């Protein structure tokens, strides 16, 4: 039995470079929406020390399923339980959480793995996590409420709202920001947001940014294309949307999302944080895997993501939010329909206005994926607002990308296509959705 590490490192000596706020969707003509999200394969395991009882003969970090049960657990969900463990048992992730809501009620919720590699504390099904770009759906909904109140129009020019803010602002429309056809450069391509650089791990992750700061970083890079000519995911688009919300309401975007969505829906475990580096309440820690050991990256200044990805939530709250949104409780029919209008360009064929379309073996669902250092999230809901899924996993040791993607596909499809309350568990879908892949942190 190996001894528990005395501390988790704060910086690596080497490591593969990845941006801190990963692009949630990568444009790829002919590729499935989420298949393009798969991170590059990670190198072979490193023989890392593990907490007592968590190491195997090869020195690999292993995790064990949570023994915690919840009132939401129902008979017939054993297949979903097993699928969730399929993310943590092989070590692809240190923790995995998921939930399904049907007709307004949680019918399944579980967690596997550990919340802390040092202590081996089991992951809590109720735990909070950073939701990354799933924040965009909250922000887009807020903006579309303002459209419904006639405070602006989707075809308004950016120049009229934020004069001179970025190149081509006289040609960019609000709609093009929401559906990523603006061509605005993504600020996260800057090395300052590479979350495996020692500089980021040593202190860069606590750098505080304003929304304007993030836009100014993006201006160091040329536009990807003329507005409306193509599709490319850019986090800067939603930073600009956050600025528009602030311009029109006179309040911080965090306050406006809270006032319009979080508080009315009673999402008590959802936050749009300012600059606080902590995740409130029970949560699983997130880690970067480096050549010399795991680096705990749970603490960071969320302003690096801003209105493009700073949110914190739980599986229960995310399913409640999607149920309310797709069920018509947050937007008028006109704005909700606009949210589900996709573009004709590349990956945009499955991207609307802050919502992504995903086709599964049991139908079409709408939602969003997200990734920030240490955490990847997916939330999906049926168009009629009756059924929702949310999952989060702290991806860690992906030695076999195809196997990890297959494990994630099984989690999503088994949960989404699983039994309503009180029915027997179905056989696994024979043909997993080809456009479901593991989102990248």
Short mmCIF file of C-alpha atoms in Angstrom, two decimals:
data_model
loop_
_atom_site.label_atom_id
_atom_site.label_comp_id
_atom_site.label_asym_id
_atom_site.label_seq_id
_atom_site.Cartn_x
_atom_site.Cartn_y
_atom_site.Cartn_z
CA UNK A 1 0.00 0.00 0.00
CA UNK A 2 1.43 3.36 -1.01
CA UNK A 3 1.51 6.25 1.39
CA UNK A 4 -0.76 9.24 0.93
CA UNK A 5 1.00 12.28 -0.56
CA UNK A 6 1.76 14.99 1.95
CA UNK A 7 0.77 17.75 -0.44
CA UNK A 8 -0.52 18.36 -3.92
CA UNK A 9 1.92 20.18 -6.15
CA UNK A 10 1.30 23.73 -7.23
CA UNK A 11 3.31 23.74 -10.45
CA UNK A 12 4.64 21.23 -12.97
CA UNK A 13 8.09 21.06 -14.46
CA UNK A 14 6.71 20.03 -17.85
CA UNK A 15 3.30 19.54 -19.36
CA UNK A 16 1.15 19.64 -22.45
CA UNK A 17 -0.16 23.12 -23.21
CA UNK A 18 -3.90 23.74 -23.20
CA UNK A 19 -5.81 27.00 -22.80
CA UNK A 20 -7.33 27.68 -19.38
CA UNK A 21 -10.84 28.30 -20.68
CA UNK A 22 -11.11 25.68 -23.38
CA UNK A 23 -13.15 26.35 -26.47
CA UNK A 24 -16.30 24.39 -25.75
CA UNK A 25 -16.90 23.68 -29.40
CA UNK A 26 -14.31 23.41 -32.15
CA UNK A 27 -15.40 24.10 -35.72
CA UNK A 28 -14.94 21.03 -37.88
CA UNK A 29 -16.73 20.68 -41.18
CA UNK A 30 -18.41 17.30 -41.37
CA UNK A 31 -17.62 16.42 -37.75
CA UNK A 32 -20.26 15.88 -35.09
CA UNK A 33 -20.84 18.76 -32.68
CA UNK A 34 -19.43 17.10 -29.62
CA UNK A 35 -17.00 14.76 -31.36
CA UNK A 36 -14.93 17.86 -32.03
CA UNK A 37 -14.68 18.48 -28.29
CA UNK A 38 -12.44 15.51 -27.52
CA UNK A 39 -9.15 16.57 -25.94
CA UNK A 40 -5.90 15.30 -27.38
CA UNK A 41 -4.75 11.97 -26.00
CA UNK A 42 -2.87 12.23 -22.72
CA UNK A 43 0.47 10.50 -22.23
CA UNK A 44 0.89 7.17 -20.43
CA UNK A 45 0.32 7.07 -16.63
CA UNK A 46 3.08 8.40 -14.49
CA UNK A 47 3.18 6.11 -11.47
CA UNK A 48 1.90 8.81 -9.16
CA UNK A 49 1.55 8.38 -5.41
CA UNK A 50 -2.04 7.95 -4.28
CA UNK A 51 -4.06 8.24 -1.13
CA UNK A 52 -4.14 5.12 1.01
CA UNK A 53 -6.30 2.48 -0.62
CA UNK A 54 -6.39 4.34 -3.96
CA UNK A 55 -3.32 2.97 -5.72
CA UNK A 56 -2.94 -0.19 -7.80
CA UNK A 57 0.05 -2.32 -8.65
CA UNK A 58 1.04 0.07 -11.41
CA UNK A 59 0.99 3.13 -9.15
CA UNK A 60 -1.94 4.61 -11.00
CA UNK A 61 -4.47 6.78 -9.20
CA UNK A 62 -7.62 4.74 -8.77
CA UNK A 63 -10.94 5.95 -7.42
CA UNK A 64 -13.80 4.14 -5.79
CA UNK A 65 -17.54 4.67 -6.15
CA UNK A 66 -19.34 6.80 -3.64
CA UNK A 67 -21.43 4.85 -1.17
CA UNK A 68 -23.68 7.83 -0.58
CA UNK A 69 -27.30 7.28 -1.55
CA UNK A 70 -29.93 9.94 -2.08
CA UNK A 71 -33.73 10.10 -2.02
CA UNK A 72 -33.63 10.57 -5.79
CA UNK A 73 -32.22 7.07 -6.37
CA UNK A 74 -34.85 4.74 -7.82
CA UNK A 75 -34.91 1.10 -8.86
CA UNK A 76 -34.11 0.53 -12.50
CA UNK A 77 -31.13 2.88 -12.67
CA UNK A 78 -28.41 0.30 -12.10
CA UNK A 79 -27.22 0.67 -15.69
CA UNK A 80 -26.72 4.41 -15.18
CA UNK A 81 -24.86 3.76 -11.92
CA UNK A 82 -22.54 1.34 -13.73
CA UNK A 83 -21.99 3.75 -16.60
CA UNK A 84 -21.01 6.52 -14.20
CA UNK A 85 -18.52 4.24 -12.48
CA UNK A 86 -17.11 3.54 -15.94
CA UNK A 87 -15.62 7.04 -15.89
CA UNK A 88 -13.86 6.72 -12.55
CA UNK A 89 -13.04 3.03 -12.15
CA UNK A 90 -10.55 3.07 -15.07
CA UNK A 91 -9.13 6.38 -13.83
CA UNK A 92 -10.32 8.59 -16.69
CA UNK A 93 -11.63 10.97 -14.04
CA UNK A 94 -11.19 11.38 -10.31
CA UNK A 95 -14.92 12.01 -9.85
CA UNK A 96 -18.11 11.87 -11.88
CA UNK A 97 -21.54 13.25 -10.97
CA UNK A 98 -24.79 13.01 -12.91
CA UNK A 99 -28.52 13.44 -12.50
CA UNK A 100 -31.75 13.02 -14.48
CA UNK A 101 -34.91 15.04 -13.95
CA UNK A 102 -38.25 13.87 -15.33
CA UNK A 103 -41.37 16.05 -15.28
CA UNK A 104 -39.85 18.34 -12.67
CA UNK A 105 -38.63 15.64 -10.29
CA UNK A 106 -35.16 14.18 -9.83
CA UNK A 107 -35.47 10.49 -10.65
CA UNK A 108 -31.78 9.61 -10.49
CA UNK A 109 -28.68 11.23 -9.05
CA UNK A 110 -25.35 9.67 -8.18
CA UNK A 111 -21.62 10.26 -7.88
CA UNK A 112 -18.58 8.03 -8.18
CA UNK A 113 -14.92 8.58 -7.42
CA UNK A 114 -13.34 10.79 -4.84
CA UNK A 115 -13.64 14.46 -3.96
CA UNK A 116 -10.04 14.70 -2.77
CA UNK A 117 -7.10 12.57 -3.92
CA UNK A 118 -5.26 13.10 -0.65
CA UNK A 119 -8.03 12.11 1.75
CA UNK A 120 -9.97 9.74 -0.51
CA UNK A 121 -13.26 11.35 0.57
CA UNK A 122 -16.06 10.05 -1.70
CA UNK A 123 -17.57 12.44 -4.21
CA UNK A 124 -20.91 13.88 -3.12
CA UNK A 125 -23.85 13.60 -5.57
CA UNK A 126 -24.99 17.01 -4.29
CA UNK A 127 -21.58 18.59 -4.89
CA UNK A 128 -21.04 21.84 -6.78
CA UNK A 129 -18.61 22.31 -9.67
CA UNK A 130 -17.45 24.88 -12.18
CA UNK A 131 -19.74 24.66 -15.21
CA UNK A 132 -17.53 26.48 -17.73
CA UNK A 133 -19.28 27.34 -20.97
CA UNK A 134 -22.63 26.04 -19.74
CA UNK A 135 -22.67 29.56 -18.25
CA UNK A 136 -23.30 30.81 -21.78
CA UNK A 137 -26.85 29.42 -21.74
CA UNK A 138 -27.65 31.44 -18.61
CA UNK A 139 -26.16 34.58 -20.17
CA UNK A 140 -27.89 34.05 -23.52
CA UNK A 141 -31.22 33.56 -21.75
CA UNK A 142 -30.73 36.83 -19.87
CA UNK A 143 -29.94 38.67 -23.11
CA UNK A 144 -32.95 37.14 -24.85
CA UNK A 145 -35.18 38.28 -22.00
CA UNK A 146 -33.98 41.81 -22.76
CA UNK A 147 -34.82 41.22 -26.42
CA UNK A 148 -38.31 40.14 -25.35
CA UNK A 149 -38.61 43.38 -23.36
CA UNK A 150 -37.70 45.34 -26.52
CA UNK A 151 -34.52 46.68 -24.93
CA UNK A 152 -32.62 45.63 -28.06
CA UNK A 153 -33.01 43.55 -31.22
CA UNK A 154 -31.04 40.51 -32.33
CA UNK A 155 -30.06 42.32 -35.51
CA UNK A 156 -28.78 45.42 -33.71
CA UNK A 157 -25.17 46.26 -34.57
CA UNK A 158 -22.52 45.88 -31.89
CA UNK A 159 -21.25 49.36 -32.75
CA UNK A 160 -24.52 50.88 -31.53
CA UNK A 161 -24.18 49.16 -28.15
CA UNK A 162 -20.42 49.15 -27.55
CA UNK A 163 -18.84 51.60 -30.01
CA UNK A 164 -15.38 50.64 -31.27
CA UNK A 165 -15.09 47.69 -28.91
CA UNK A 166 -13.64 45.23 -31.47
CA UNK A 167 -12.73 45.25 -35.16
CA UNK A 168 -15.74 45.00 -37.50
CA UNK A 169 -18.10 46.19 -34.75
CA UNK A 170 -20.09 48.17 -37.33
CA UNK A 171 -20.94 44.91 -39.14
CA UNK A 172 -21.35 42.46 -36.21
CA UNK A 173 -24.88 41.83 -34.97
CA UNK A 174 -26.02 40.66 -31.55
CA UNK A 175 -27.24 37.43 -33.17
CA UNK A 176 -23.76 36.79 -34.58
CA UNK A 177 -22.26 37.10 -31.12
CA UNK A 178 -24.76 34.62 -29.72
CA UNK A 179 -24.28 32.02 -32.47
CA UNK A 180 -20.51 32.50 -32.94
CA UNK A 181 -20.60 33.79 -36.49
CA UNK A 182 -19.07 37.18 -35.62
CA UNK A 183 -15.47 36.24 -36.42
CA UNK A 184 -14.27 37.94 -33.23
CA UNK A 185 -10.97 36.42 -32.06
CA UNK A 186 -11.10 34.15 -29.00
CA UNK A 187 -9.11 35.67 -26.15
CA UNK A 188 -8.31 32.24 -24.69
CA UNK A 189 -5.77 31.60 -27.45
CA UNK A 190 -3.44 33.93 -25.59
CA UNK A 191 -0.64 32.13 -23.65
CA UNK A 192 -1.80 33.82 -20.44
CA UNK A 193 -4.72 31.34 -20.41
CA UNK A 194 -2.64 28.20 -20.97
CA UNK A 195 -3.40 26.33 -17.77
CA UNK A 196 -0.43 23.98 -17.87
CA UNK A 197 2.19 26.70 -18.05
CA UNK A 198 4.09 26.97 -14.74
CA UNK A 199 3.35 30.70 -14.74
CA UNK A 200 -0.38 30.04 -14.76
CA UNK A 201 -0.20 27.40 -12.07
CA UNK A 202 2.12 29.44 -9.85
CA UNK A 203 -0.03 32.55 -9.79
CA UNK A 204 -1.51 33.37 -13.17
CA UNK A 205 -4.70 31.55 -12.28
CA UNK A 206 -5.38 34.20 -9.62
CA UNK A 207 -5.10 37.12 -12.05
CA UNK A 208 -8.21 39.29 -11.92
CA UNK A 209 -9.75 40.43 -15.20
CA UNK A 210 -12.56 42.77 -16.10
CA UNK A 211 -14.71 41.94 -19.10
CA UNK A 212 -13.00 44.77 -20.95
CA UNK A 213 -9.60 43.27 -20.10
CA UNK A 214 -10.60 40.02 -21.79
CA UNK A 215 -11.83 41.85 -24.88
CA UNK A 216 -8.57 43.80 -25.03
CA UNK A 217 -6.64 40.51 -25.01
CA UNK A 218 -8.71 39.33 -27.96
CA UNK A 219 -7.80 42.46 -29.90
CA UNK A 220 -4.19 41.26 -30.07
CA UNK A 221 -5.37 38.73 -32.64
CA UNK A 222 -7.01 39.32 -36.03
CA UNK A 223 -10.64 38.44 -36.68
CA UNK A 224 -11.12 34.85 -37.83
CA UNK A 225 -13.34 35.89 -40.77
CA UNK A 226 -15.72 38.65 -41.84
CA UNK A 227 -18.92 38.76 -39.75
CA UNK A 228 -21.46 36.20 -40.90
CA UNK A 229 -19.08 34.45 -43.32
CA UNK A 230 -18.34 31.38 -41.21
CA UNK A 231 -18.68 29.82 -37.76
CA UNK A 232 -16.03 29.62 -35.05
CA UNK A 233 -16.55 29.28 -31.33
CA UNK A 234 -15.15 32.29 -29.50
CA UNK A 235 -15.46 32.94 -25.78
CA UNK A 236 -15.02 36.65 -26.52
CA UNK A 237 -18.50 36.68 -28.06
CA UNK A 238 -20.07 35.96 -24.69
CA UNK A 239 -17.81 38.39 -22.87
CA UNK A 240 -19.27 41.00 -25.22
CA UNK A 241 -22.78 39.73 -24.48
CA UNK A 242 -22.05 40.18 -20.77
CA UNK A 243 -20.96 43.75 -21.46
CA UNK A 244 -24.15 44.41 -23.42
CA UNK A 245 -26.24 43.11 -20.50
CA UNK A 246 -24.37 45.46 -18.18
CA UNK A 247 -24.78 48.41 -20.57
CA UNK A 248 -28.54 47.91 -20.89
CA UNK A 249 -29.34 47.15 -17.25
CA UNK A 250 -26.76 49.18 -15.35
CA UNK A 251 -25.96 46.11 -13.25
CA UNK A 252 -23.12 43.54 -13.32
CA UNK A 253 -23.94 40.55 -15.53
CA UNK A 254 -23.57 38.31 -12.47
CA UNK A 255 -26.28 40.23 -10.64
CA UNK A 256 -28.59 40.30 -13.65
CA UNK A 257 -28.37 36.53 -14.22
CA UNK A 258 -29.01 36.00 -10.52
CA UNK A 259 -31.96 38.39 -10.46
CA UNK A 260 -33.61 37.06 -13.60
CA UNK A 261 -32.88 33.31 -13.47
CA UNK A 262 -31.16 31.93 -10.39
CA UNK A 263 -33.32 33.56 -7.72
CA UNK A 264 -36.74 33.12 -9.42
CA UNK A 265 -36.03 29.42 -10.05
CA UNK A 266 -34.76 28.86 -6.51
CA UNK A 267 -31.39 27.54 -7.69
CA UNK A 268 -29.82 27.68 -4.25
CA UNK A 269 -26.59 25.97 -5.28
CA UNK A 270 -25.88 28.05 -8.40
CA UNK A 271 -23.61 31.09 -8.39
CA UNK A 272 -22.24 33.51 -10.93
CA UNK A 273 -19.18 34.45 -8.89
CA UNK A 274 -17.27 37.69 -9.03
CA UNK A 275 -13.62 37.22 -8.19
CA UNK A 276 -13.89 34.67 -5.38
CA UNK A 277 -11.58 31.70 -6.09
CA UNK A 278 -13.52 29.16 -4.03
CA UNK A 279 -16.32 26.73 -4.86
CA UNK A 280 -18.84 27.08 -2.00
CA UNK A 281 -20.10 24.02 -0.18
CA UNK A 282 -19.38 20.35 -0.89
CA UNK A 283 -17.45 19.80 -4.10
CA UNK A 284 -14.90 17.56 -5.77
CA UNK A 285 -11.47 19.06 -6.37
CA UNK A 286 -10.23 19.44 -9.93
CA UNK A 287 -6.72 18.47 -10.97
CA UNK A 288 -4.24 18.96 -13.76
CA UNK A 289 -2.11 15.91 -14.48
CA UNK A 290 1.58 16.71 -14.84
CA UNK A 291 4.78 14.72 -15.21
CA UNK A 292 5.50 15.00 -11.50
CA UNK A 293 2.08 14.57 -9.98
CA UNK A 294 -1.45 15.94 -9.69
CA UNK A 295 -1.85 19.69 -9.38
CA UNK A 296 -4.97 20.86 -7.56
CA UNK A 297 -6.49 23.63 -9.68
CA UNK A 298 -9.76 23.96 -7.78
CA UNK A 299 -8.91 27.48 -6.65
CA UNK A 300 -8.75 30.10 -9.39
CA UNK A 301 -10.08 33.55 -10.16
CA UNK A 302 -13.22 32.94 -12.25
CA UNK A 303 -12.94 36.35 -13.90
CA UNK A 304 -10.63 34.63 -16.39
CA UNK A 305 -13.85 33.15 -17.79
CA UNK A 306 -16.25 35.99 -17.04
CA UNK A 307 -19.64 35.83 -18.71
CA UNK A 308 -18.27 33.16 -21.05
CA UNK A 309 -17.82 30.53 -18.36
CA UNK A 310 -17.49 31.55 -14.70
CA UNK A 311 -20.60 29.82 -13.34
CA UNK A 312 -20.82 27.26 -10.52
CA UNK A 313 -23.74 24.87 -10.12
CA UNK A 314 -24.88 21.32 -9.34
CA UNK A 315 -26.47 18.57 -11.40
CA UNK A 316 -29.81 19.16 -9.66
CA UNK A 317 -29.80 22.89 -10.38
CA UNK A 318 -28.69 22.53 -14.01
CA UNK A 319 -31.49 20.09 -14.76
CA UNK A 320 -33.98 22.44 -13.08
CA UNK A 321 -32.69 25.37 -15.14
CA UNK A 322 -32.95 23.50 -18.45
CA UNK A 323 -36.41 22.24 -17.55
CA UNK A 324 -37.58 25.80 -16.93
CA UNK A 325 -35.89 27.18 -20.05
CA UNK A 326 -37.06 24.54 -22.53
CA UNK A 327 -40.42 24.32 -20.79
CA UNK A 328 -41.10 27.97 -21.67
CA UNK A 329 -40.87 29.48 -18.19
CA UNK A 330 -37.99 31.88 -18.87
CA UNK A 331 -38.53 33.13 -22.43
CA UNK A 332 -41.42 33.98 -24.71
CA UNK A 333 -42.02 31.46 -27.54
CA UNK A 334 -40.43 33.81 -30.10
CA UNK A 335 -37.13 34.11 -28.21
CA UNK A 336 -37.05 30.42 -27.27
CA UNK A 337 -37.53 29.49 -30.93
CA UNK A 338 -34.74 31.87 -31.92
CA UNK A 339 -32.47 30.18 -29.38
CA UNK A 340 -32.87 26.92 -31.30
CA UNK A 341 -32.18 28.38 -34.75
CA UNK A 342 -28.80 27.05 -35.86
CA UNK A 343 -26.47 28.44 -38.51
CA UNK A 344 -25.55 26.98 -41.91
CA UNK A 345 -21.79 27.02 -41.25
CA UNK A 346 -19.75 24.01 -40.12
CA UNK A 347 -20.13 23.23 -36.43
CA UNK A 348 -22.73 25.98 -36.25
CA UNK A 349 -25.22 23.60 -37.82
CA UNK A 350 -25.76 22.29 -34.31
CA UNK A 351 -25.35 25.58 -32.44
CA UNK A 352 -28.13 28.06 -31.84
CA UNK A 353 -28.13 31.12 -29.58
CA UNK A 354 -26.42 29.74 -26.49
CA UNK A 355 -27.89 26.26 -27.00
CA UNK A 356 -26.34 23.23 -28.68
CA UNK A 357 -28.38 20.51 -30.37
CA UNK A 358 -27.37 16.89 -29.71
CA UNK A 359 -29.01 13.91 -31.38
CA UNK A 360 -29.11 10.76 -29.25
CA UNK A 361 -30.54 7.25 -29.68
CA UNK A 362 -33.71 8.43 -27.94
CA UNK A 363 -34.20 11.76 -29.66
CA UNK A 364 -32.91 15.31 -29.98
CA UNK A 365 -31.81 17.25 -26.90
CA UNK A 366 -30.68 20.83 -26.34
CA UNK A 367 -28.11 22.14 -23.87
CA UNK A 368 -24.46 23.07 -23.60
CA UNK A 369 -21.09 21.68 -22.66
CA UNK A 370 -18.41 23.44 -20.68
CA UNK A 371 -14.82 23.12 -19.59
CA UNK A 372 -12.53 25.01 -17.23
CA UNK A 373 -9.33 23.70 -15.61
CA UNK A 374 -10.21 20.57 -13.68
CA UNK A 375 -13.89 20.32 -14.67
CA UNK A 376 -15.98 19.35 -17.69
CA UNK A 377 -19.76 19.63 -17.74
CA UNK A 378 -22.65 18.63 -19.99
CA UNK A 379 -26.31 19.55 -19.61
CA UNK A 380 -29.00 18.40 -22.03
CA UNK A 381 -32.78 18.62 -22.05
CA UNK A 382 -35.65 17.52 -24.27
CA UNK A 383 -37.28 20.23 -26.36
CA UNK A 384 -40.59 19.75 -24.54
CA UNK A 385 -38.97 20.51 -21.17
CA UNK A 386 -39.91 17.13 -19.67
CA UNK A 387 -36.55 15.37 -19.32
CA UNK A 388 -33.11 16.74 -18.45
CA UNK A 389 -29.63 15.36 -17.83
CA UNK A 390 -26.61 17.04 -16.24
CA UNK A 391 -23.19 15.57 -15.64
CA UNK A 392 -19.79 16.75 -14.48
CA UNK A 393 -16.50 14.92 -14.35
CA UNK A 394 -13.03 15.89 -13.17
CA UNK A 395 -11.11 14.42 -16.10
CA UNK A 396 -7.64 13.26 -15.15
CA UNK A 397 -5.94 10.25 -16.77
CA UNK A 398 -7.11 9.64 -20.33
CA UNK A 399 -4.65 7.14 -21.74
CA UNK A 400 -7.11 5.78 -24.30
CA UNK A 401 -9.13 8.59 -25.84
CA UNK A 402 -11.51 6.30 -27.72
CA UNK A 403 -12.25 4.28 -24.58
CA UNK A 404 -12.79 7.43 -22.51
CA UNK A 405 -15.15 8.85 -25.13
CA UNK A 406 -17.06 5.57 -25.22
CA UNK A 407 -17.37 5.65 -21.42
CA UNK A 408 -18.74 9.20 -21.51
CA UNK A 409 -21.15 8.32 -24.32
CA UNK A 410 -22.44 5.49 -22.18
CA UNK A 411 -23.04 7.81 -19.23
CA UNK A 412 -24.99 10.31 -21.32
CA UNK A 413 -27.03 7.91 -23.43
CA UNK A 414 -27.80 5.51 -20.58
CA UNK A 415 -28.98 8.35 -18.36
CA UNK A 416 -30.90 10.27 -21.03
CA UNK A 417 -32.49 7.16 -22.51
CA UNK A 418 -32.96 5.38 -19.19
CA UNK A 419 -36.21 4.46 -17.47
CA UNK A 420 -38.83 6.85 -16.18
CA UNK A 421 -39.49 6.39 -12.46
CA UNK A 422 -40.67 2.93 -11.53
CA UNK A 423 -39.84 1.11 -14.77
CA UNK A 424 -37.19 -1.48 -15.44
CA UNK A 425 -33.78 -0.48 -16.74
CA UNK A 426 -33.52 -0.72 -20.53
CA UNK A 427 -30.75 -2.46 -22.37
CA UNK A 428 -27.90 -0.11 -23.34
CA UNK A 429 -28.51 1.68 -26.62
CA UNK A 430 -27.07 -0.52 -29.40
CA UNK A 431 -25.76 2.45 -31.37
CA UNK A 432 -24.31 5.19 -29.14
CA UNK A 433 -24.76 8.69 -30.49
CA UNK A 434 -21.75 9.36 -32.72
CA UNK A 435 -21.74 13.05 -31.88
CA UNK A 436 -21.27 12.53 -28.15
CA UNK A 437 -17.68 12.73 -26.97
CA UNK A 438 -15.96 13.73 -23.79
CA UNK A 439 -15.83 17.56 -23.50
CA UNK A 440 -12.37 19.04 -23.02
CA UNK A 441 -11.37 20.93 -19.86
#
